[in-house]
Short mmCIF file of C-alpha atoms and ligand atoms in Angstrom, two decimals:
data_model
loop_
_atom_site.label_atom_id
_atom_site.label_comp_id
_atom_site.label_asym_id
_atom_site.label_seq_id
_atom_site.Cartn_x
_atom_site.Cartn_y
_atom_site.Cartn_z
CA MET A 284 12.13 19.16 21.57
CA THR A 285 9.80 16.90 19.85
CA GLU A 286 7.08 16.02 22.18
CA THR A 287 5.85 12.21 22.47
CA ARG A 288 1.80 11.73 21.89
CA SER A 289 0.21 8.96 23.64
CA TYR A 290 -2.76 7.35 21.58
CA ASN A 291 -5.26 4.59 22.62
CA ALA A 292 -6.14 1.92 19.92
CA HIS A 293 -10.02 1.57 19.02
CA VAL A 294 -11.67 -1.24 20.29
CA GLY A 295 -14.83 -2.84 21.32
CA GLY A 296 -16.28 0.82 19.84
CA ARG A 297 -14.34 3.10 22.30
CA TRP A 298 -10.66 4.16 23.08
CA GLU A 299 -8.84 1.53 24.59
CA GLY A 300 -5.19 2.47 26.43
CA SER A 301 -3.05 -0.61 27.69
CA GLY A 302 -0.10 -0.98 30.33
CA THR A 303 2.37 -2.19 27.87
CA LEU A 304 3.12 0.30 25.32
CA LEU A 305 4.90 0.54 21.52
CA ASP A 306 7.71 3.35 20.91
CA VAL A 307 7.04 5.09 17.41
CA HIS A 308 10.62 6.86 16.35
CA ASP A 309 11.20 9.28 14.02
CA PRO A 310 13.20 7.89 11.43
CA SER A 311 15.04 11.38 10.83
CA ASP A 312 16.21 11.21 14.26
CA TRP A 313 15.78 7.39 15.39
CA ASP A 314 16.58 8.71 19.19
CA THR A 315 13.23 10.44 18.95
CA VAL A 316 10.19 8.80 20.26
CA VAL A 317 7.35 10.79 18.95
CA ALA A 318 4.71 8.81 19.98
CA ARG A 319 3.67 5.77 22.38
CA VAL A 320 0.68 3.43 21.38
CA PRO A 321 -0.91 0.47 22.93
CA ALA A 322 0.61 -3.33 23.14
CA LEU A 323 -3.24 -4.59 23.02
CA GLY A 324 -3.15 -8.18 24.73
CA ALA A 325 -5.14 -11.38 22.92
CA ASP A 326 -8.02 -10.60 24.94
CA VAL A 327 -8.94 -7.40 23.86
CA VAL A 328 -8.51 -8.53 19.81
CA ARG A 329 -10.91 -11.33 20.61
CA GLU A 330 -13.26 -8.76 22.45
CA GLY A 331 -12.51 -6.49 19.25
CA TYR A 332 -14.13 -8.85 16.53
CA LYS A 333 -17.23 -9.08 18.90
CA THR A 334 -18.08 -5.29 18.49
CA ALA A 335 -16.92 -5.79 14.89
CA ARG A 336 -19.78 -8.28 14.07
CA GLU A 337 -22.00 -6.23 15.56
CA GLY A 338 -20.90 -3.14 13.82
CA ALA A 339 -21.01 -5.35 10.73
CA ARG A 340 -24.35 -5.14 11.42
CA ILE A 341 -25.50 -1.63 12.02
CA TRP A 342 -23.48 -0.25 9.05
CA GLY A 343 -24.95 -3.08 6.77
CA ARG A 344 -28.12 -1.91 7.68
CA THR A 345 -27.20 1.88 7.02
CA ASN A 346 -28.50 3.44 3.98
CA ALA A 347 -26.27 3.38 1.54
CA LEU A 348 -26.89 7.10 1.04
CA GLU A 349 -26.08 8.12 4.42
CA ARG A 350 -22.88 5.53 4.53
CA GLY A 351 -21.48 7.77 1.60
CA ARG A 352 -22.26 10.78 3.23
CA VAL A 353 -20.32 9.69 6.12
CA LEU A 354 -17.42 8.65 4.09
CA PHE A 355 -17.69 12.10 2.42
CA ARG A 356 -17.72 13.98 5.79
CA ALA A 357 -14.50 11.51 6.75
CA ALA A 358 -12.55 12.84 3.34
CA ALA A 359 -13.47 16.63 4.43
CA ILE A 360 -12.21 15.83 7.67
CA LEU A 361 -8.96 14.44 6.61
CA ARG A 362 -8.57 17.54 4.51
CA ASP A 363 -9.72 20.01 6.83
CA ARG A 364 -6.67 18.69 9.25
CA ALA A 365 -4.37 17.62 5.98
CA SER A 366 -1.47 19.82 7.67
CA GLU A 367 -1.33 18.68 10.62
CA LEU A 368 -1.71 15.08 9.39
CA ALA A 369 0.82 15.56 6.71
CA ARG A 370 3.17 16.18 9.54
CA LEU A 371 2.37 13.35 11.91
CA LEU A 372 2.80 11.32 8.98
CA ALA A 373 6.17 12.46 7.59
CA GLN A 374 7.26 12.17 11.70
CA GLU A 375 6.54 8.77 11.97
CA ASN A 376 7.16 7.64 8.27
CA GLY A 377 10.37 9.71 7.38
CA LYS A 378 8.78 10.40 3.99
CA THR A 379 8.89 14.20 2.91
CA LEU A 380 6.72 16.47 3.97
CA ALA A 381 5.32 17.18 0.49
CA GLU A 382 4.91 13.61 -0.07
CA ALA A 383 2.61 13.17 3.14
CA THR A 384 0.91 15.78 2.14
CA GLY A 385 0.04 14.35 -1.11
CA GLU A 386 -0.75 11.02 0.93
CA VAL A 387 -3.28 12.80 2.79
CA GLY A 388 -5.19 14.33 -0.56
CA LYS A 389 -4.78 11.07 -2.22
CA SER A 390 -6.45 9.29 0.78
CA ALA A 391 -9.14 11.72 0.99
CA GLU A 392 -9.60 11.10 -2.52
CA PHE A 393 -10.40 7.14 -1.62
CA PHE A 394 -13.06 8.24 0.25
CA GLU A 395 -14.84 10.94 -2.02
CA PHE A 396 -14.64 8.28 -4.68
CA TYR A 397 -16.16 5.21 -2.88
CA ALA A 398 -18.74 8.12 -1.09
CA GLY A 399 -19.97 8.77 -4.88
CA VAL A 400 -19.61 5.00 -5.72
CA ALA A 401 -21.96 4.04 -2.34
CA ARG A 402 -25.07 5.42 -4.23
CA LEU A 403 -24.30 3.08 -7.54
CA PRO A 404 -26.61 0.09 -8.05
CA TYR A 405 -25.99 -2.94 -6.16
CA GLY A 406 -27.40 -5.68 -8.31
CA ASP A 407 -29.43 -6.60 -11.82
CA LEU A 408 -32.82 -8.30 -12.58
CA ILE A 409 -32.23 -10.89 -14.49
CA HIS A 410 -34.78 -13.41 -16.55
CA ASP A 411 -36.33 -16.58 -15.36
CA ALA A 412 -37.87 -19.51 -16.88
CA ARG A 413 -40.67 -19.84 -14.37
CA PRO A 414 -43.93 -18.17 -14.57
CA ASP A 415 -44.61 -14.62 -13.03
CA THR A 416 -41.17 -15.30 -11.14
CA THR A 417 -39.27 -11.95 -10.55
CA THR A 418 -35.37 -12.76 -10.30
CA SER A 419 -32.72 -10.51 -9.44
CA VAL A 420 -29.36 -10.58 -7.89
CA TRP A 421 -27.64 -8.49 -4.98
CA HIS A 422 -24.00 -7.63 -3.80
CA GLU A 423 -24.37 -7.02 -0.12
CA PRO A 424 -21.37 -6.92 2.76
CA VAL A 425 -19.33 -9.59 3.10
CA GLY A 426 -19.63 -8.51 7.10
CA VAL A 427 -16.43 -8.15 9.17
CA VAL A 428 -13.21 -7.64 7.05
CA LEU A 429 -9.81 -7.59 8.40
CA ALA A 430 -7.57 -5.02 6.85
CA ILE A 431 -3.75 -5.90 7.89
CA THR A 432 -1.67 -2.76 6.21
CA PRO A 433 2.58 -1.81 6.36
CA TRP A 434 4.47 1.31 6.89
CA ASN A 435 5.27 2.41 3.85
CA ASP A 436 1.94 4.58 2.65
CA PRO A 437 0.17 4.02 6.48
CA LEU A 438 -2.71 6.48 5.15
CA LEU A 439 -3.34 5.33 1.70
CA THR A 440 -3.24 1.89 2.37
CA PRO A 441 -5.57 1.82 4.84
CA SER A 442 -7.52 4.12 2.88
CA ARG A 443 -7.48 2.05 -0.01
CA LYS A 444 -8.77 -0.45 1.53
CA LEU A 445 -11.39 1.26 4.35
CA ALA A 446 -12.75 3.13 1.63
CA PRO A 447 -14.52 0.38 -0.66
CA ALA A 448 -15.13 -1.85 2.33
CA PHE A 449 -17.26 0.88 4.30
CA ALA A 450 -19.05 2.15 1.14
CA ALA A 451 -20.43 -1.73 0.63
CA GLY A 452 -21.42 -2.13 4.21
CA ASN A 453 -18.59 -4.04 5.74
CA ALA A 454 -17.10 -3.50 9.58
CA VAL A 455 -13.22 -3.30 9.39
CA VAL A 456 -10.47 -4.64 11.79
CA LEU A 457 -7.70 -2.63 11.13
CA LYS A 458 -4.07 -4.04 11.71
CA PRO A 459 -1.74 -0.63 11.11
CA ALA A 460 2.19 -1.35 11.07
CA SER A 461 3.95 -1.06 14.31
CA ASP A 462 6.40 1.22 12.75
CA THR A 463 3.43 3.62 11.47
CA PRO A 464 0.40 3.26 13.84
CA THR A 465 -0.55 6.48 14.88
CA ILE A 466 -1.53 7.94 11.32
CA ALA A 467 -4.27 4.82 11.04
CA LEU A 468 -5.63 5.95 14.63
CA GLU A 469 -6.04 9.40 13.75
CA LEU A 470 -8.17 8.09 10.00
CA THR A 471 -9.98 6.06 12.72
CA ARG A 472 -11.13 8.99 14.70
CA ALA A 473 -11.66 10.98 11.25
CA LEU A 474 -14.52 8.27 10.41
CA VAL A 475 -15.50 8.03 13.93
CA ASP A 476 -15.88 11.68 14.03
CA ALA A 477 -17.61 11.90 10.53
CA GLY A 478 -20.42 9.50 11.74
CA LEU A 479 -19.42 5.75 11.26
CA PRO A 480 -20.78 3.57 14.14
CA PRO A 481 -18.03 3.13 16.52
CA GLU A 482 -18.52 -0.90 16.53
CA ALA A 483 -17.90 -0.74 12.80
CA ILE A 484 -14.26 0.23 13.11
CA THR A 485 -11.94 -1.61 15.38
CA THR A 486 -8.12 -0.43 15.06
CA VAL A 487 -5.41 -2.60 16.79
CA THR A 488 -2.15 -2.23 17.99
CA GLY A 489 0.34 -4.59 19.28
CA ARG A 490 2.74 -7.01 18.81
CA ILE A 491 2.34 -9.88 16.12
CA GLY A 492 3.64 -12.33 18.30
CA GLU A 493 1.53 -11.79 20.76
CA ILE A 494 -1.88 -11.25 19.26
CA GLY A 495 -0.91 -12.41 15.44
CA GLU A 496 -2.97 -15.71 16.15
CA ASP A 497 -6.16 -14.11 17.48
CA LEU A 498 -5.77 -11.87 14.75
CA VAL A 499 -5.66 -14.04 11.91
CA GLY A 500 -7.85 -16.82 13.63
CA SER A 501 -11.24 -15.20 14.79
CA PRO A 502 -13.79 -17.03 13.52
CA GLU A 503 -15.81 -13.90 13.15
CA ILE A 504 -13.29 -12.90 9.76
CA ASP A 505 -15.16 -13.23 6.47
CA ALA A 506 -12.30 -11.73 4.27
CA ILE A 507 -8.66 -10.81 4.81
CA THR A 508 -7.63 -7.54 2.80
CA PHE A 509 -3.60 -7.86 3.24
CA THR A 510 -0.98 -5.25 2.00
CA GLY A 511 3.05 -5.98 2.50
CA SER A 512 5.67 -8.74 2.07
CA THR A 513 5.23 -11.74 0.06
CA GLY A 514 6.47 -13.99 2.94
CA VAL A 515 3.71 -12.56 5.24
CA GLY A 516 0.76 -12.68 2.63
CA LEU A 517 1.91 -16.30 1.41
CA ASP A 518 1.85 -17.43 4.86
CA LEU A 519 -1.40 -15.64 6.05
CA GLN A 520 -2.75 -17.41 3.28
CA ARG A 521 -1.57 -21.04 4.51
CA LYS A 522 -2.79 -20.01 7.81
CA VAL A 523 -6.60 -19.41 6.59
CA ALA A 524 -6.35 -22.26 4.19
CA GLY A 525 -9.30 -24.41 4.91
CA ARG A 526 -11.59 -21.77 6.49
CA ASN A 527 -13.17 -20.77 3.06
CA ILE A 528 -12.54 -17.02 3.63
CA ARG A 529 -11.75 -14.85 0.92
CA VAL A 530 -8.19 -13.41 0.94
CA GLN A 531 -6.80 -10.78 -0.86
CA CYS A 532 -3.07 -10.24 -0.81
CA GLU A 533 -1.14 -6.94 -2.29
CA MET A 534 2.61 -7.88 -1.88
CA GLY A 535 6.19 -7.10 -2.99
CA GLY A 536 7.44 -5.84 -6.27
CA LYS A 537 10.68 -6.11 -8.45
CA ASN A 538 9.35 -3.42 -10.45
CA ALA A 539 11.41 -2.97 -14.08
CA ALA A 540 11.64 0.00 -16.32
CA ILE A 541 12.68 -0.62 -20.10
CA VAL A 542 14.51 2.19 -22.32
CA LEU A 543 14.97 1.79 -25.79
CA ALA A 544 17.26 3.48 -27.98
CA ASP A 545 15.01 5.58 -29.39
CA ALA A 546 13.50 7.02 -26.09
CA ASP A 547 14.22 10.38 -24.77
CA LEU A 548 16.85 10.05 -22.52
CA ASP A 549 16.46 13.27 -20.41
CA LEU A 550 12.75 12.16 -19.89
CA ALA A 551 13.77 8.41 -19.00
CA ALA A 552 16.30 9.58 -16.46
CA GLU A 553 14.04 12.14 -14.74
CA THR A 554 11.34 9.56 -14.35
CA ILE A 555 12.92 6.50 -13.63
CA ALA A 556 14.71 8.60 -10.70
CA ALA A 557 11.40 9.94 -9.24
CA ALA A 558 9.56 6.29 -9.79
CA GLY A 559 13.34 5.00 -7.82
CA PHE A 560 14.02 7.27 -4.92
CA ALA A 561 10.72 9.40 -4.43
CA GLN A 562 9.27 8.03 -1.01
CA ALA A 563 13.14 7.03 -0.54
CA GLY A 564 11.99 3.76 -3.11
CA GLN A 565 9.64 2.72 0.02
CA ARG A 566 6.79 2.45 -2.69
CA CYS A 567 5.59 -1.02 -3.76
CA THR A 568 5.69 0.50 -7.28
CA ALA A 569 9.18 1.94 -7.16
CA THR A 570 11.29 1.06 -9.94
CA SER A 571 14.17 -0.96 -9.12
CA ARG A 572 15.39 -2.58 -12.18
CA VAL A 573 16.32 -0.61 -15.32
CA LEU A 574 16.92 -2.51 -18.78
CA VAL A 575 18.58 -0.32 -21.44
CA GLU A 576 19.54 -0.75 -24.78
CA ALA A 577 23.48 -0.98 -25.13
CA SER A 578 23.87 1.61 -27.43
CA VAL A 579 22.46 4.00 -25.36
CA LYS A 580 23.26 2.59 -21.79
CA ASP A 581 26.35 4.86 -20.43
CA SER A 582 24.53 7.65 -21.69
CA PHE A 583 21.12 7.37 -19.75
CA VAL A 584 23.28 6.04 -16.72
CA GLU A 585 25.44 9.27 -16.84
CA ARG A 586 21.96 11.18 -16.85
CA LEU A 587 20.45 8.81 -14.05
CA VAL A 588 23.52 9.45 -11.81
CA ALA A 589 23.20 13.11 -12.29
CA VAL A 590 19.75 13.41 -11.25
CA ALA A 591 20.42 10.87 -8.39
CA ASN A 592 23.26 13.28 -7.21
CA SER A 593 20.98 16.06 -7.30
CA TYR A 594 18.35 14.76 -4.71
CA ALA A 595 19.46 15.79 -1.39
CA ALA A 596 18.70 13.55 1.68
CA GLY A 597 17.65 14.88 4.71
CA PRO A 598 14.98 15.14 7.74
CA SER A 599 11.17 14.79 6.83
CA LEU A 600 10.19 18.10 7.49
CA ASP A 601 13.09 19.89 6.31
CA PRO A 602 11.83 21.82 3.15
CA SER A 603 14.81 21.25 0.94
CA THR A 604 14.74 17.64 1.32
CA VAL A 605 13.97 15.61 -1.98
CA VAL A 606 14.83 12.09 -0.04
CA GLY A 607 14.03 11.27 3.50
CA PRO A 608 15.15 8.35 5.31
CA MET A 609 14.51 4.44 5.24
CA VAL A 610 11.43 3.92 7.82
CA SER A 611 13.84 2.34 10.48
CA ARG A 612 17.30 1.13 11.56
CA ARG A 613 16.39 -2.28 10.56
CA GLN A 614 15.10 -1.79 7.31
CA GLN A 615 18.47 1.02 6.53
CA SER A 616 20.66 -2.07 7.46
CA ASP A 617 18.50 -4.56 5.06
CA VAL A 618 19.29 -1.67 1.94
CA ILE A 619 22.64 -1.15 2.83
CA GLY A 620 23.48 -5.28 3.27
CA HIS A 621 21.77 -5.39 -0.44
CA VAL A 622 24.19 -2.89 -2.14
CA ALA A 623 26.95 -4.78 -0.57
CA THR A 624 25.98 -7.99 -1.92
CA ALA A 625 25.73 -6.44 -5.26
CA SER A 626 29.11 -4.84 -5.17
CA ALA A 627 30.29 -8.03 -4.06
CA GLU A 628 28.51 -9.91 -6.70
CA GLY A 629 30.60 -7.31 -9.40
CA ALA A 630 28.21 -4.50 -9.58
CA THR A 631 29.64 -0.88 -9.87
CA ILE A 632 28.27 1.69 -7.31
CA ALA A 633 27.58 4.52 -10.07
CA ALA A 634 25.87 6.76 -7.18
CA GLY A 635 25.15 6.94 -3.73
CA GLY A 636 25.27 3.32 -1.74
CA THR A 637 26.18 4.76 1.53
CA VAL A 638 24.39 6.09 4.71
CA GLY A 639 25.90 9.41 3.59
CA ALA A 640 28.18 11.33 6.12
CA GLY A 641 27.40 14.17 8.65
CA GLU A 642 25.83 14.62 11.66
CA VAL A 643 22.38 15.23 10.43
CA LEU A 644 22.28 12.06 8.48
CA GLN A 645 24.03 10.02 10.95
CA LYS A 646 21.17 10.59 13.49
CA GLY A 647 18.64 9.33 10.86
CA CYS A 648 18.09 6.12 8.94
CA TYR A 649 19.35 7.35 5.78
CA VAL A 650 20.59 5.72 2.57
CA LEU A 651 21.35 7.50 -0.10
CA PRO A 652 19.82 7.60 -4.12
CA THR A 653 21.58 4.72 -5.46
CA VAL A 654 22.53 3.59 -9.04
CA LEU A 655 24.03 0.47 -9.27
CA ASP A 656 25.62 -0.29 -12.48
CA ASP A 657 26.62 -3.15 -14.88
CA VAL A 658 24.34 -5.56 -12.88
CA THR A 659 23.46 -9.18 -14.51
CA ALA A 660 20.59 -11.15 -14.06
CA ASP A 661 22.20 -13.90 -12.20
CA MET A 662 23.14 -11.28 -9.31
CA THR A 663 20.72 -11.34 -6.15
CA ILE A 664 19.87 -7.76 -6.44
CA TRP A 665 18.34 -8.21 -9.83
CA ARG A 666 15.60 -10.36 -8.26
CA THR A 667 15.39 -10.11 -4.55
CA GLU A 668 13.12 -6.89 -3.70
CA VAL A 669 15.37 -4.03 -1.94
CA PHE A 670 12.43 -1.87 -0.56
CA GLY A 671 14.77 1.42 -0.69
CA PRO A 672 16.39 3.66 -3.16
CA VAL A 673 18.13 1.31 -5.18
CA VAL A 674 18.04 1.18 -9.05
CA ALA A 675 19.79 -1.66 -10.58
CA VAL A 676 20.67 -1.07 -14.60
CA LEU A 677 21.40 -3.96 -17.12
CA ALA A 678 22.32 -3.54 -21.00
CA VAL A 679 20.10 -5.76 -23.35
CA SER A 680 20.27 -5.90 -27.06
CA SER A 681 16.45 -5.67 -27.89
CA LEU A 682 12.85 -5.10 -26.63
CA ASP A 683 12.57 -8.85 -27.18
CA GLU A 684 15.35 -9.45 -24.78
CA ALA A 685 14.24 -6.67 -22.25
CA VAL A 686 10.79 -7.97 -22.04
CA GLU A 687 11.89 -11.72 -21.29
CA LEU A 688 14.53 -10.55 -18.43
CA ALA A 689 11.60 -7.99 -16.65
CA ASN A 690 9.45 -10.99 -17.07
CA ALA A 691 12.01 -13.53 -15.65
CA SER A 692 10.62 -12.42 -11.75
CA GLU A 693 8.51 -14.48 -9.45
CA TYR A 694 7.18 -10.76 -9.07
CA GLY A 695 4.89 -8.75 -11.59
CA LEU A 696 3.32 -5.32 -9.97
CA SER A 697 4.32 -2.80 -12.17
CA ALA A 698 6.48 -1.98 -15.60
CA ALA A 699 7.33 0.85 -17.84
CA LEU A 700 8.90 1.30 -21.72
CA PHE A 701 10.50 4.76 -22.68
CA THR A 702 10.20 4.66 -26.65
CA LYS A 703 8.87 7.26 -29.41
CA SER A 704 7.79 3.63 -31.32
CA MET A 705 4.42 2.94 -31.20
CA SER A 706 4.98 -0.53 -32.38
CA ALA A 707 7.39 -1.44 -29.61
CA ALA A 708 4.66 0.34 -26.88
CA ASN A 709 2.30 -2.09 -28.28
CA THR A 710 4.24 -4.95 -28.27
CA PHE A 711 5.23 -4.16 -24.60
CA LEU A 712 1.67 -4.00 -23.51
CA ARG A 713 0.70 -6.90 -24.61
CA ASP A 714 3.90 -9.10 -23.75
CA ILE A 715 4.83 -7.68 -20.40
CA ASP A 716 3.99 -9.25 -17.17
CA ALA A 717 2.68 -7.15 -14.94
CA GLY A 718 -0.70 -5.54 -13.34
CA GLN A 719 0.46 -1.86 -14.24
CA ALA A 720 2.19 -1.53 -17.49
CA ALA A 721 3.01 2.47 -18.27
CA VAL A 722 4.91 3.78 -21.46
CA ASN A 723 6.64 6.71 -21.06
CA LEU A 724 5.49 7.24 -17.45
CA PRO A 725 6.57 5.93 -14.37
CA THR A 726 5.75 2.48 -12.59
CA SER A 727 4.15 4.37 -9.83
CA GLY A 728 1.38 6.74 -9.69
CA TRP A 729 -2.02 5.15 -10.36
CA ASP A 730 -5.36 6.99 -9.72
CA VAL A 731 -8.00 5.83 -7.06
CA HIS A 732 -10.19 4.72 -9.91
CA HIS A 733 -7.33 2.73 -11.94
CA PRO A 734 -7.63 -0.96 -10.70
CA PHE A 735 -4.48 -1.72 -8.80
CA GLY A 736 -2.71 -4.85 -8.32
CA GLY A 737 -0.42 -7.28 -9.17
CA PHE A 738 0.44 -10.39 -11.13
CA LYS A 739 2.41 -13.69 -9.88
CA LEU A 740 3.81 -13.27 -6.05
CA SER A 741 2.57 -9.21 -5.97
CA GLY A 742 -0.53 -9.81 -5.76
CA SER A 743 -3.83 -12.04 -5.75
CA PRO A 744 -6.72 -12.01 -8.40
CA PHE A 745 -8.94 -9.31 -6.29
CA LYS A 746 -7.77 -6.04 -7.74
CA GLU A 747 -8.24 -2.96 -5.48
CA GLN A 748 -9.11 0.52 -6.33
CA GLY A 749 -11.66 1.48 -8.83
CA LEU A 750 -14.97 -0.09 -8.80
CA GLY A 751 -13.75 -3.56 -9.28
CA ALA A 752 -12.51 -3.51 -5.79
CA LEU A 753 -15.97 -4.13 -4.69
CA ALA A 754 -16.18 -7.47 -5.94
CA PHE A 755 -13.91 -8.33 -2.86
CA TYR A 756 -15.97 -6.38 -0.22
CA THR A 757 -19.68 -7.89 -1.59
CA ARG A 758 -21.00 -11.03 -1.53
CA THR A 759 -23.46 -12.08 -4.49
CA LYS A 760 -26.90 -13.34 -3.61
CA THR A 761 -29.47 -14.71 -6.13
CA CYS A 762 -33.04 -14.29 -5.14
CA ALA A 763 -36.18 -15.24 -7.24
CA VAL A 764 -39.73 -14.46 -6.13
CA ARG A 765 -42.78 -15.91 -7.78
CA ALA A 766 -46.09 -13.68 -7.42
CA LEU A 767 -49.26 -15.25 -5.68
P1 NAP B 49 5.13 -6.67 6.43
O1 NAP B 49 6.35 -7.33 7.10
O2 NAP B 49 4.78 -8.30 5.57
O3 NAP B 49 4.14 -6.18 7.55
C1 NAP B 49 2.74 -5.79 6.78
C2 NAP B 49 1.80 -5.64 7.89
O4 NAP B 49 1.82 -7.23 8.36
C3 NAP B 49 2.18 -5.20 8.67
O5 NAP B 49 0.73 -4.61 9.32
C4 NAP B 49 2.94 -5.99 10.10
O6 NAP B 49 2.49 -6.15 11.37
C5 NAP B 49 1.88 -7.37 9.66
N1 NAP B 49 2.23 -8.60 9.89
C6 NAP B 49 3.55 -9.26 9.97
N2 NAP B 49 3.76 -10.19 10.41
C7 NAP B 49 2.37 -11.02 10.41
C8 NAP B 49 1.58 -12.16 10.43
N3 NAP B 49 2.64 -13.07 10.91
N4 NAP B 49 0.36 -12.59 11.10
C9 NAP B 49 -0.25 -11.07 10.68
N5 NAP B 49 0.26 -9.75 10.24
C10 NAP B 49 1.38 -9.69 10.07
O7 NAP B 49 5.37 -5.86 5.43
P2 NAP B 49 6.33 -4.27 5.67
O8 NAP B 49 7.50 -4.49 5.47
O9 NAP B 49 5.22 -3.51 6.70
O10 NAP B 49 5.92 -3.79 4.14
C11 NAP B 49 6.66 -3.59 2.82
C12 NAP B 49 6.23 -4.81 1.72
O11 NAP B 49 5.53 -4.23 1.48
C13 NAP B 49 7.14 -4.86 0.77
O12 NAP B 49 7.15 -6.13 0.33
C14 NAP B 49 6.20 -4.09 -0.27
O13 NAP B 49 6.46 -4.62 -1.55
C15 NAP B 49 4.83 -4.27 0.22
N6 NAP B 49 3.78 -3.96 -0.65
C16 NAP B 49 3.25 -4.12 -1.35
C17 NAP B 49 1.87 -3.17 -1.60
C18 NAP B 49 1.24 -3.82 -2.97
O14 NAP B 49 0.27 -2.87 -3.10
N7 NAP B 49 1.97 -4.59 -3.97
C19 NAP B 49 1.87 -1.99 -1.31
C20 NAP B 49 3.07 -1.37 -0.30
C21 NAP B 49 3.75 -2.62 -0.08
P3 NAP B 49 3.85 -5.54 12.55
O15 NAP B 49 4.17 -4.11 11.85
O16 NAP B 49 3.47 -5.43 13.82
O17 NAP B 49 5.12 -7.03 12.15
#
């Protein structure tokens, strides 16, 4: 019997409960409620922003070396509590314990990386035509940052945003996804325990219908960083238009992998299966479209189907599970709906395509690793983001045709090519319209110091990760002093 944990939100520099609660379900066994979190009211959110402004003042004036030390301690706390946190994460999200353990480790790496970055120079000395004048450029914190995050990497995505935001000296109001809020509250606890001033972090939980307007409409907000669906991201941009605040949106994807006839087909099938089906396909960088040269298409599909069928679906905490469930019943029925539409439009279901059989799978939100063959570019499945373990395969006649079809998408997050030809690799890297491009590697799996973000409707001009992330979290002041 799983114990239902109770959480408070973190608002006004303290842990805050509420009479109304949100249930957090276990996707591996949907009737089990693993936790309850407060469904805060709009008044509490407004209160949170006032404290965040004070937090920005305190933390922004904290010595950068001390800021780095706090982030480093937060990373150490995450690592000390890794097995407990991975379990919580797996229980509320459905990813396997191995995947959740990897996520805790990578989240700690974000704080370790930006703990060091906090010490780097924060400006430049520049020439000035005026006599006896010393002019410099300062990069200073923007102030109060609203971070809105999705359920698919519920610890990693907040860490990717909070680590550079705090390294730069900002306060953050964090709104985690309602399907997976508890791990964000655990991250908040780790940061406060590490010595972050409690005023500098506000983590609110609640229904968007009730708090959305005050969450996004607060005049205290200096910057909004969002990761989630393209629809919500674009709506957010419209809502803040005219307020002249910076907005960073990392949104949907429809990531393509191209397999040429000269590729190592075993490597391609194994890599594409891992990138398409790990985390049950619920990764923004998951491979969802495969363009294969016609002469090797059938041999490739045969291999991909064999790998897909070898991936055991099951509960997140079962060590034999390779593919966990979808995050929710809603997501499960959405993905199954996409497969049904593809089949109705003429695609062949070569593997999976169902919720699976047996009592264990029926209890959870499963979709079996799915390979769709004979897909054409006019099918809905080719254009629409599925966000589940579904890979669609289409035959092409050349690299040029493959790149053209890969680019014919409103999305541009990540893409991969499988080939032994350096010339094909160079053509692909030059011509592909995606923020991340890989050769003989998966579309997923980028490191904390690699600039990350999509083109077109997948992202915004501000990159995440690496040193470049600081551009979003700082503003630039040019200062001139004439000595008298
Ligand atoms: P979502 O529905 O857009 O939700 C994302 C976050 O926005 C959640 O915290 C959600 O809160 C909140 N939200 C929803 N409506 C809002 C509104 N009107 N105003 C303010 N906030 C609002 O996305 P999701 O279903 O959680 O995540 C899946 C999507 O994220 C996929 O499209 C995936 O591609 C994308 N994603 C992109 C990246 C990337 O880096 N490009 C990374 C990961 C995921 P509630 O949960 O309370 O509704």
